Coordinates of C-alpha atoms in Angstrom, one line a residue:
M1 CA 194.2 64.1 25.0
F2 CA 195.5 64.7 21.5
K3 CA 199.1 64.1 22.4
R4 CA 198.3 60.6 23.7
S5 CA 196.4 59.7 20.6
Y6 CA 199.2 61.1 18.5
F7 CA 201.8 58.8 20.0
K8 CA 199.4 55.8 19.7
L9 CA 199.5 56.3 15.9
F10 CA 203.2 55.7 15.9
I11 CA 203.8 52.9 18.4
P12 CA 203.2 50.0 15.8
A13 CA 205.5 51.7 13.3
V14 CA 208.3 52.3 15.8
I15 CA 208.1 48.7 17.0
A16 CA 208.3 47.5 13.4
V17 CA 211.3 49.7 12.8
M18 CA 213.1 48.4 15.9
M19 CA 212.4 44.8 14.9
A20 CA 213.8 45.5 11.5
A21 CA 216.9 47.1 13.1
C22 CA 217.3 44.1 15.5
A23 CA 217.0 41.7 12.5
S24 CA 220.0 43.3 10.8
S25 CA 223.1 41.7 12.0
P26 CA 226.1 44.0 12.7
S27 CA 228.1 41.8 10.4
A28 CA 225.6 41.9 7.6
S29 CA 227.2 42.8 4.3
P30 CA 226.6 46.4 3.1
S31 CA 224.1 47.2 0.4
P32 CA 225.2 46.8 -3.2
S33 CA 225.6 50.6 -3.5
A34 CA 228.4 50.5 -1.0
A35 CA 230.5 48.4 -3.3
P36 CA 233.1 50.6 -5.0
Q37 CA 232.8 49.0 -8.4
D38 CA 229.1 49.8 -8.5
K39 CA 229.3 53.5 -7.6
S40 CA 225.5 53.8 -7.3
V41 CA 223.1 55.3 -4.8
T42 CA 219.4 54.9 -4.1
L43 CA 217.6 58.0 -2.7
L44 CA 214.1 57.6 -1.3
F45 CA 212.1 60.8 -1.6
N46 CA 208.8 61.7 0.1
V47 CA 206.7 63.1 -2.7
Q48 CA 205.6 61.1 -5.8
S49 CA 206.2 62.5 -9.2
P50 CA 203.7 61.7 -12.0
S51 CA 206.1 63.4 -14.5
I52 CA 209.7 64.4 -14.8
D53 CA 209.0 67.2 -17.4
P54 CA 210.9 70.0 -15.7
H55 CA 208.6 72.6 -17.1
S56 CA 205.5 71.2 -15.5
D57 CA 206.5 69.0 -12.6
V58 CA 205.7 70.8 -9.4
N59 CA 208.1 68.4 -7.5
Y60 CA 211.1 69.6 -9.5
T61 CA 212.3 66.0 -9.9
A62 CA 214.5 66.6 -13.0
V63 CA 216.6 69.3 -11.2
R64 CA 216.7 67.5 -7.9
A65 CA 217.8 64.3 -9.6
G66 CA 220.6 66.1 -11.5
V67 CA 219.0 65.6 -15.0
S68 CA 218.4 69.2 -15.9
E69 CA 219.9 72.5 -14.9
T70 CA 218.8 76.2 -14.9
L71 CA 220.6 79.2 -16.2
I72 CA 221.3 80.4 -12.6
K73 CA 221.5 78.5 -9.4
V74 CA 221.5 79.4 -5.7
N75 CA 224.3 78.4 -3.4
K76 CA 224.3 77.3 0.3
D77 CA 224.4 81.0 1.3
L78 CA 221.3 81.7 -0.8
K79 CA 223.4 83.8 -3.3
L80 CA 223.0 83.6 -7.0
E81 CA 225.7 81.7 -9.0
A82 CA 226.3 81.1 -12.7
W83 CA 225.2 77.8 -14.1
L84 CA 224.3 77.4 -17.8
A85 CA 224.6 81.1 -18.1
D86 CA 228.2 82.1 -17.1
K87 CA 227.4 85.8 -16.9
W88 CA 224.5 88.2 -17.3
D89 CA 223.9 91.9 -17.2
S90 CA 221.1 94.6 -17.3
K91 CA 221.4 98.3 -17.2
D92 CA 217.7 99.0 -16.3
G93 CA 216.3 95.8 -14.9
Q94 CA 214.2 95.3 -18.0
H95 CA 216.6 94.5 -20.8
W96 CA 218.8 91.5 -19.9
T97 CA 221.7 89.9 -21.7
F98 CA 222.9 86.4 -20.8
N99 CA 226.0 84.7 -22.1
I100 CA 225.2 81.0 -22.5
R101 CA 228.2 78.9 -21.2
P102 CA 230.1 77.5 -24.2
G103 CA 231.1 73.8 -24.4
V104 CA 227.9 72.4 -23.0
N105 CA 225.9 69.6 -24.7
F106 CA 222.5 68.2 -24.0
H107 CA 222.3 64.5 -23.2
S108 CA 221.0 64.1 -26.8
G109 CA 224.4 65.5 -28.0
K110 CA 223.0 68.7 -29.3
V111 CA 225.0 71.9 -28.5
V112 CA 223.5 74.2 -25.9
N113 CA 223.4 77.7 -27.5
A114 CA 221.2 80.7 -27.2
P115 CA 218.6 79.5 -29.7
A116 CA 218.3 76.2 -27.8
V117 CA 217.8 78.0 -24.5
K118 CA 215.3 80.4 -26.1
A119 CA 213.3 77.4 -27.4
S120 CA 213.4 75.8 -23.9
L121 CA 212.2 78.9 -22.1
E122 CA 209.4 79.5 -24.7
R123 CA 208.3 75.9 -24.1
A124 CA 208.2 76.5 -20.3
L125 CA 206.2 79.7 -20.9
K126 CA 203.7 77.9 -23.1
L127 CA 203.3 74.9 -20.8
N128 CA 203.3 76.4 -17.4
P129 CA 201.1 79.5 -16.6
S130 CA 203.0 79.9 -13.3
V131 CA 206.3 80.3 -15.2
K132 CA 204.7 82.9 -17.5
N133 CA 203.3 84.8 -14.6
A134 CA 206.5 84.7 -12.7
L135 CA 208.9 85.8 -15.5
H136 CA 207.0 88.6 -17.2
I137 CA 208.9 88.1 -20.4
R138 CA 207.9 90.3 -23.4
D139 CA 210.4 88.9 -25.9
I140 CA 213.5 86.8 -26.3
H141 CA 216.2 87.0 -29.0
A142 CA 219.1 84.6 -29.6
D143 CA 222.3 84.9 -31.5
G144 CA 225.1 82.4 -31.0
Q145 CA 225.8 82.2 -27.3
I146 CA 224.1 85.5 -26.5
L147 CA 220.5 85.5 -25.2
T148 CA 218.7 88.8 -24.8
I149 CA 215.4 89.0 -22.8
T150 CA 213.1 91.9 -22.3
T151 CA 210.6 91.8 -19.5
D152 CA 207.2 93.6 -19.8
K153 CA 208.3 96.1 -17.1
P154 CA 211.4 96.7 -15.0
F155 CA 211.9 93.6 -13.0
P156 CA 215.2 93.7 -10.9
E157 CA 214.6 90.2 -9.5
F158 CA 214.2 88.6 -12.9
V159 CA 217.5 86.7 -12.7
S160 CA 216.6 85.1 -9.3
E161 CA 213.4 83.8 -11.0
L162 CA 215.6 81.8 -13.4
V163 CA 216.7 79.7 -10.4
H164 CA 213.3 78.1 -10.3
P165 CA 213.5 74.4 -11.4
N166 CA 210.5 74.9 -13.8
T167 CA 212.8 77.1 -16.0
A168 CA 215.3 74.3 -16.4
I169 CA 216.9 74.1 -19.9
I170 CA 216.1 71.0 -22.0
D171 CA 216.5 70.0 -25.7
T172 CA 213.1 70.7 -27.2
T173 CA 214.1 68.8 -30.4
A174 CA 214.8 65.6 -28.6
T175 CA 212.4 62.7 -29.4
G176 CA 210.6 60.6 -26.8
E177 CA 209.0 61.4 -23.5
L178 CA 212.1 61.6 -21.3
P179 CA 213.8 65.0 -20.9
S180 CA 217.2 65.6 -22.4
G181 CA 218.9 67.9 -20.0
T182 CA 222.5 69.0 -19.4
G183 CA 223.0 67.6 -15.8
P184 CA 225.4 65.0 -14.5
F185 CA 222.8 62.2 -14.9
K186 CA 220.9 60.9 -17.9
V187 CA 217.4 59.3 -17.6
A188 CA 217.6 55.6 -18.1
S189 CA 214.0 54.9 -17.3
F190 CA 211.1 56.4 -15.4
R191 CA 208.0 54.9 -13.8
A192 CA 205.5 57.6 -12.8
G193 CA 205.1 57.8 -9.0
S194 CA 207.5 54.9 -8.5
E195 CA 211.1 55.4 -9.5
L196 CA 213.6 57.2 -11.8
N197 CA 216.7 55.4 -12.9
L198 CA 219.7 57.4 -13.9
D199 CA 223.1 56.8 -15.6
R200 CA 226.2 58.9 -15.5
N201 CA 226.5 61.6 -18.1
E202 CA 230.0 60.7 -19.4
Q203 CA 230.3 64.0 -21.3
Y204 CA 229.2 66.2 -18.4
W205 CA 230.5 69.8 -19.0
N206 CA 231.5 70.5 -15.4
G207 CA 233.9 67.6 -14.9
E208 CA 233.9 64.2 -13.3
V209 CA 230.6 62.6 -12.1
K210 CA 231.5 60.2 -9.3
L211 CA 228.5 57.9 -9.5
K212 CA 227.8 55.5 -12.4
H213 CA 224.2 54.9 -11.6
A214 CA 221.6 56.5 -9.3
K215 CA 218.0 55.7 -8.4
F216 CA 215.5 58.2 -7.3
M217 CA 212.5 56.4 -5.7
F218 CA 209.3 57.8 -4.4
N219 CA 207.2 56.8 -1.4
E220 CA 204.9 59.2 0.5
D221 CA 204.6 56.8 3.5
A222 CA 207.2 58.0 6.1
N223 CA 207.2 54.7 7.9
A224 CA 207.7 52.7 4.6
R225 CA 210.6 55.0 3.8
Q226 CA 212.1 54.2 7.2
L227 CA 211.7 50.5 6.8
A228 CA 213.3 50.6 3.4
F229 CA 216.2 52.4 4.8
Q230 CA 216.5 49.9 7.7
A231 CA 216.4 47.0 5.1
K232 CA 219.2 48.8 3.2
T233 CA 217.2 49.0 0.0
A234 CA 217.9 52.8 0.1
D235 CA 221.1 54.6 0.9
I236 CA 219.5 58.0 1.5
V237 CA 216.1 58.7 2.9
Y238 CA 214.5 62.1 2.6
R239 CA 212.4 63.1 5.6
P240 CA 212.4 59.9 7.7
P241 CA 209.6 59.8 10.3
I242 CA 210.6 62.3 13.0
E243 CA 209.9 59.9 15.8
S244 CA 212.6 57.6 14.5
L245 CA 215.4 60.1 14.7
E246 CA 216.8 58.9 18.0
L247 CA 216.9 55.4 16.8
L248 CA 218.7 56.5 13.6
K249 CA 221.2 58.6 15.6
A250 CA 222.0 55.6 17.8
D251 CA 223.1 53.6 14.7
S252 CA 226.8 54.2 14.2
T253 CA 226.5 53.4 10.4
V254 CA 223.9 56.2 9.9
K255 CA 224.3 60.0 9.6
V256 CA 221.4 62.3 10.2
D257 CA 221.2 65.9 9.1
S258 CA 218.6 68.2 10.6
L259 CA 218.7 71.9 9.9
P260 CA 216.2 74.8 9.7
S261 CA 214.7 74.8 6.3
L262 CA 213.2 77.7 4.2
R263 CA 209.9 75.9 4.3
T264 CA 206.8 76.9 6.2
H265 CA 203.8 74.7 7.0
Q266 CA 200.6 76.8 6.8
L267 CA 196.9 76.7 6.9
I268 CA 195.2 78.2 3.8
Y269 CA 191.8 79.8 4.1
N270 CA 189.5 79.7 1.1
M271 CA 188.4 83.2 0.6
N272 CA 185.3 82.0 -1.4
N273 CA 183.9 80.8 1.9
N274 CA 181.5 83.4 3.2
D275 CA 182.8 83.0 6.8
L276 CA 186.5 82.7 6.2
K277 CA 186.6 85.8 3.9
K278 CA 186.1 87.8 7.1
T279 CA 189.3 88.9 8.7
A280 CA 187.8 88.7 12.2
V281 CA 186.7 85.1 11.7
R282 CA 190.2 84.2 10.4
K283 CA 191.8 85.8 13.5
A284 CA 189.4 84.0 15.8
F285 CA 190.2 80.7 14.1
D286 CA 193.9 81.3 14.4
N287 CA 193.6 81.2 18.2
L288 CA 192.6 77.5 17.8
I289 CA 196.1 76.6 16.6
N290 CA 198.5 75.3 19.1
R291 CA 201.8 76.0 17.5
D292 CA 203.9 74.9 20.5
E293 CA 202.2 71.5 20.5
I294 CA 202.8 71.2 16.7
A295 CA 206.5 72.1 17.1
S296 CA 207.3 70.1 20.3
G297 CA 204.8 67.3 20.1
I298 CA 204.0 66.5 16.5
M299 CA 207.4 67.6 15.2
S300 CA 209.3 66.2 18.2
G301 CA 211.3 69.5 18.4
Q302 CA 212.3 69.3 14.7
G303 CA 210.7 72.7 13.9
T304 CA 210.1 76.2 15.2
P305 CA 206.6 77.7 15.8
A306 CA 205.9 80.1 12.9
Q307 CA 204.5 83.5 13.4
G308 CA 204.7 84.4 9.7
P309 CA 205.8 83.0 6.4
F310 CA 209.5 83.6 6.8
L311 CA 212.1 82.7 9.4
S312 CA 212.5 85.5 12.1
D313 CA 216.0 86.4 11.1
F314 CA 215.1 87.7 7.6
P315 CA 215.0 91.5 7.4
F316 CA 211.5 91.4 6.0
S317 CA 210.0 89.5 9.1
P318 CA 208.3 92.0 11.5
E319 CA 208.3 91.9 15.3
Y320 CA 205.2 89.8 15.8
I321 CA 203.1 89.6 18.8
T322 CA 203.5 85.9 19.7
K323 CA 200.4 83.9 18.6
Q324 CA 199.0 81.9 21.4
F325 CA 196.6 78.9 21.5
D326 CA 193.6 80.4 23.5
L327 CA 190.1 78.9 23.4
N328 CA 188.7 81.9 25.3
A329 CA 190.3 84.4 22.9
A330 CA 188.9 82.4 20.0
R331 CA 185.4 82.4 21.6
E332 CA 185.5 86.1 22.1
G333 CA 186.8 86.7 18.6
F334 CA 183.9 84.9 17.1
K335 CA 181.5 86.8 19.3
Q336 CA 183.1 90.1 18.2
A337 CA 182.7 89.0 14.6
G338 CA 178.9 88.7 15.2
Y339 CA 178.8 84.9 15.7
T340 CA 177.0 83.2 18.5
V341 CA 178.8 80.7 20.7
Q342 CA 176.2 78.7 22.6
N343 CA 174.9 75.2 23.2
G344 CA 178.4 74.0 22.3
K345 CA 178.2 75.4 18.8
V346 CA 179.6 78.4 16.9
A347 CA 177.0 79.7 14.5
N348 CA 177.3 82.5 11.9
P349 CA 175.0 85.6 11.9
D350 CA 172.5 83.6 9.8
G351 CA 172.3 81.0 12.6
K352 CA 174.2 78.3 10.6
P353 CA 176.7 76.3 12.6
L354 CA 180.3 76.4 11.3
H355 CA 181.0 73.2 9.5
L356 CA 184.3 73.2 7.5
T357 CA 186.2 70.9 5.2
L358 CA 189.9 70.7 5.7
L359 CA 192.2 69.2 3.0
T360 CA 195.6 67.6 3.8
Y361 CA 198.0 65.1 2.2
Q362 CA 200.3 62.3 3.3
S363 CA 203.6 63.1 1.7
R364 CA 204.4 65.3 4.7
A365 CA 203.5 62.9 7.5
E366 CA 203.0 65.7 10.1
L367 CA 200.3 67.5 8.1
P368 CA 197.5 65.0 8.7
L369 CA 198.4 65.0 12.4
I370 CA 198.4 68.8 12.5
S371 CA 195.0 68.7 10.8
Q372 CA 193.7 66.3 13.5
L373 CA 195.0 68.7 16.2
I374 CA 193.2 71.7 14.6
Q375 CA 190.1 69.5 14.3
A376 CA 190.2 68.6 18.0
N377 CA 190.8 72.2 19.1
A378 CA 187.9 73.4 16.9
K379 CA 185.6 70.8 18.3
E380 CA 186.3 72.2 21.8
L381 CA 184.6 75.4 20.6
G382 CA 181.8 73.6 18.8
I383 CA 183.2 73.9 15.2
T384 CA 182.9 70.8 13.1
I385 CA 185.8 70.1 10.7
D386 CA 185.8 67.2 8.2
I387 CA 189.3 66.2 7.2
R388 CA 189.8 64.9 3.6
Q389 CA 193.1 63.5 2.4
V390 CA 194.0 64.0 -1.2
D391 CA 196.8 62.5 -3.3
N392 CA 198.1 65.6 -5.2
I393 CA 197.4 68.7 -3.1
D394 CA 198.6 71.2 -5.8
E395 CA 196.4 69.7 -8.5
Y396 CA 193.4 69.5 -6.2
L397 CA 193.6 73.0 -4.9
A398 CA 194.1 74.4 -8.4
A399 CA 191.1 72.5 -9.8
H400 CA 188.5 72.4 -7.0
Q401 CA 186.7 74.8 -4.7
D402 CA 184.9 72.2 -2.5
W403 CA 187.1 72.9 0.5
D404 CA 187.4 75.6 3.2
L405 CA 190.8 75.0 4.8
A406 CA 194.0 73.3 3.7
T407 CA 197.2 72.4 5.3
Y408 CA 200.0 73.1 2.9
S409 CA 203.8 73.3 2.9
S410 CA 206.0 75.5 0.7
I411 CA 209.5 76.9 0.5
T412 CA 208.9 80.6 1.1
A413 CA 212.3 82.2 0.6
P414 CA 214.3 79.8 -1.7
R415 CA 216.6 82.6 -2.9
G416 CA 216.7 84.5 0.4
D417 CA 214.2 87.1 -0.9
A418 CA 210.6 87.7 -0.1
S419 CA 209.3 88.4 -3.6
Y420 CA 209.0 84.7 -4.7
F421 CA 206.4 83.8 -2.0
L422 CA 204.6 87.2 -2.0
N423 CA 204.1 87.0 -5.8
A424 CA 203.2 83.3 -5.8
A425 CA 200.8 83.3 -2.8
Y426 CA 199.1 86.7 -2.9
M427 CA 199.1 88.1 -6.4
P428 CA 195.8 87.4 -8.2
E429 CA 197.5 85.1 -10.8
G430 CA 200.1 83.7 -8.3
A431 CA 200.8 79.9 -8.7
L432 CA 200.3 79.3 -5.0
N433 CA 197.3 81.6 -4.5
Y434 CA 195.0 78.7 -3.9
G435 CA 192.9 80.6 -1.4
R436 CA 191.9 83.2 -4.0
V437 CA 193.4 86.0 -2.0
H438 CA 192.8 89.4 -3.5
V439 CA 193.7 92.5 -1.4
P440 CA 194.3 95.5 -3.7
E441 CA 196.5 97.3 -1.2
L442 CA 198.7 94.2 -0.9
T443 CA 198.8 93.7 -4.7
G444 CA 200.0 97.3 -5.0
M445 CA 202.8 96.7 -2.5
I446 CA 204.0 93.6 -4.3
S447 CA 203.9 95.3 -7.7
Q448 CA 206.0 98.1 -6.3
L449 CA 208.4 95.6 -4.8
N450 CA 208.8 93.9 -8.2
T451 CA 210.1 97.1 -9.8
T452 CA 212.3 98.3 -6.9
V453 CA 216.1 97.7 -7.3
N454 CA 217.6 98.9 -4.1
E455 CA 217.9 96.0 -1.6
E456 CA 217.1 98.1 1.5
E457 CA 214.0 99.6 -0.1
R458 CA 213.0 96.1 -1.3
N459 CA 213.2 94.8 2.3
K460 CA 211.1 97.8 3.6
L461 CA 208.4 97.1 1.0
A462 CA 208.4 93.4 1.8
L463 CA 208.2 94.1 5.5
K464 CA 205.1 96.3 4.9
A465 CA 203.5 93.5 2.8
V466 CA 204.2 90.8 5.4
T467 CA 202.9 93.1 8.1
L468 CA 199.7 93.6 6.2
I469 CA 199.4 89.8 5.7
D470 CA 199.7 89.4 9.4
Q471 CA 197.2 92.1 10.2
E472 CA 194.6 90.5 7.9
N473 CA 195.5 87.0 8.9
L474 CA 195.4 86.0 5.2
Q475 CA 196.8 82.6 6.2
S476 CA 197.8 81.0 9.5
F477 CA 201.5 80.0 9.5
L478 CA 202.1 77.0 11.7
V479 CA 205.7 75.8 11.9
H480 CA 209.0 76.1 10.2
P481 CA 210.1 72.4 9.9
N482 CA 213.7 71.3 9.9
N483 CA 214.9 69.6 6.8
V484 CA 215.8 66.1 7.9
V485 CA 217.8 63.5 5.9
A486 CA 219.3 60.2 7.0
Y487 CA 222.0 58.4 5.0
R488 CA 224.5 55.6 5.3
D489 CA 228.1 56.4 6.4
Y490 CA 229.5 55.2 3.1
V491 CA 227.7 58.0 1.3
H492 CA 230.0 60.9 0.8
N493 CA 229.6 64.5 -0.3
W494 CA 225.9 64.6 0.5
V495 CA 224.7 68.1 1.2
T496 CA 221.4 68.8 2.8
S497 CA 220.5 72.2 1.3
Q498 CA 218.0 74.8 2.6
S499 CA 216.7 75.4 -0.9
E500 CA 215.9 71.7 -1.4
Y501 CA 216.6 72.1 -5.1
Y502 CA 219.8 70.1 -5.5
L503 CA 219.9 66.5 -4.3
L504 CA 221.8 64.2 -6.7
T505 CA 225.0 66.0 -7.7
Q506 CA 228.1 65.2 -9.6
D507 CA 230.1 65.1 -6.3
L508 CA 227.9 62.6 -4.6
D509 CA 229.9 59.5 -4.0
V510 CA 230.1 56.1 -2.1
N511 CA 233.0 54.4 -0.5

């Protein structure tokens, strides 16, 4: 029943897309960005950004748009590479020395040296509690091009945390509201939630920048992004609607990339809810999730059912017992938890029927549909779920507690290591711990992981932590979505990355 209603939602959009495609004559002139003399590209992104301050923007727009850069970056193999720091060293995992790359200037013209980097990092620590909690910096000293940092405890993975876009280096002395970074593009103008216009950085430290101009536009409506791409007002569209992929692939002037991402869609449980704080209730509720339908139906095969937070080929992913959609198992689970299932309703031990509020958001078009599927399955068992769509999910989850469940999507292993997600989602002060998870045994495991150097031992500790997360069903992990991008065939050197951190680069070009 749900599958039929799901496809009905998209029939008008698909027809509109096909009409737009038919209206475009094969002999129509290419978009202005295809003209060699212009050398410009327009990218249409799926999440709106109210800010491009790299230290506070949860959408990482400044780094994605090539405006600002971090000390360290991660390559396509998820290995660390030098960026604004050309080398680094630590003898004990607590005292770190970085050599700041010479010959780099900010867009403002100011030289990038250790004091400038120190000022930028200190600004990030002050503005963003998540950065402060992630970096564990005790003090920073700067001398010429040498930056020394001491963490408050041995922290072997400290360098990998400096890959995070919220640690990007900017000129803190620059005037105005637009960031002065070091990247291949300077900010020309910015309209919050609408568009970011960029000009080539003629003095870029790393060599030639192919494009003269670029535009980074935002639209959370997947069908609107698709129609803009069909109308050739955008050259690259990030996450087009999945049901349009076959239509896009049939167009010889379009290239489509689809590859497994490091992202996981998940269902967050609010542990302040008296029912959901019980492990047995969360386990019973997990049986209401049809992961196969999510992956094959809603995601049209552009995703893999998720058994846990990480892809199965990571060494810290356990051998899971495959999670099945099973109404009878859910019913029995609730009964074992002391709940009654009768008269078509699930009621808690106090006799109160389960009535939950589920938050979702539009920028990932599949999440509202996944929410509807969960709602429909829960209704079969007599559980009422009210779905509420919010504009900025991170801001809402951080500021409000008037919700019980939330669909959410996050990159869980952006550097190929488990520590980022474990710290962010399960430590008491973690930036993504929206469900208020606090399990002392898990906190101890993650704390030990944070001070362990040996990679094999780290993987063992991470495996234990992930196993405990699974045993307690602290979250329900739904699907690992593919990262899907469509772009015109005249766009060259586009790279669809698993990390999703780097989009507009110096090598991006048009013919």
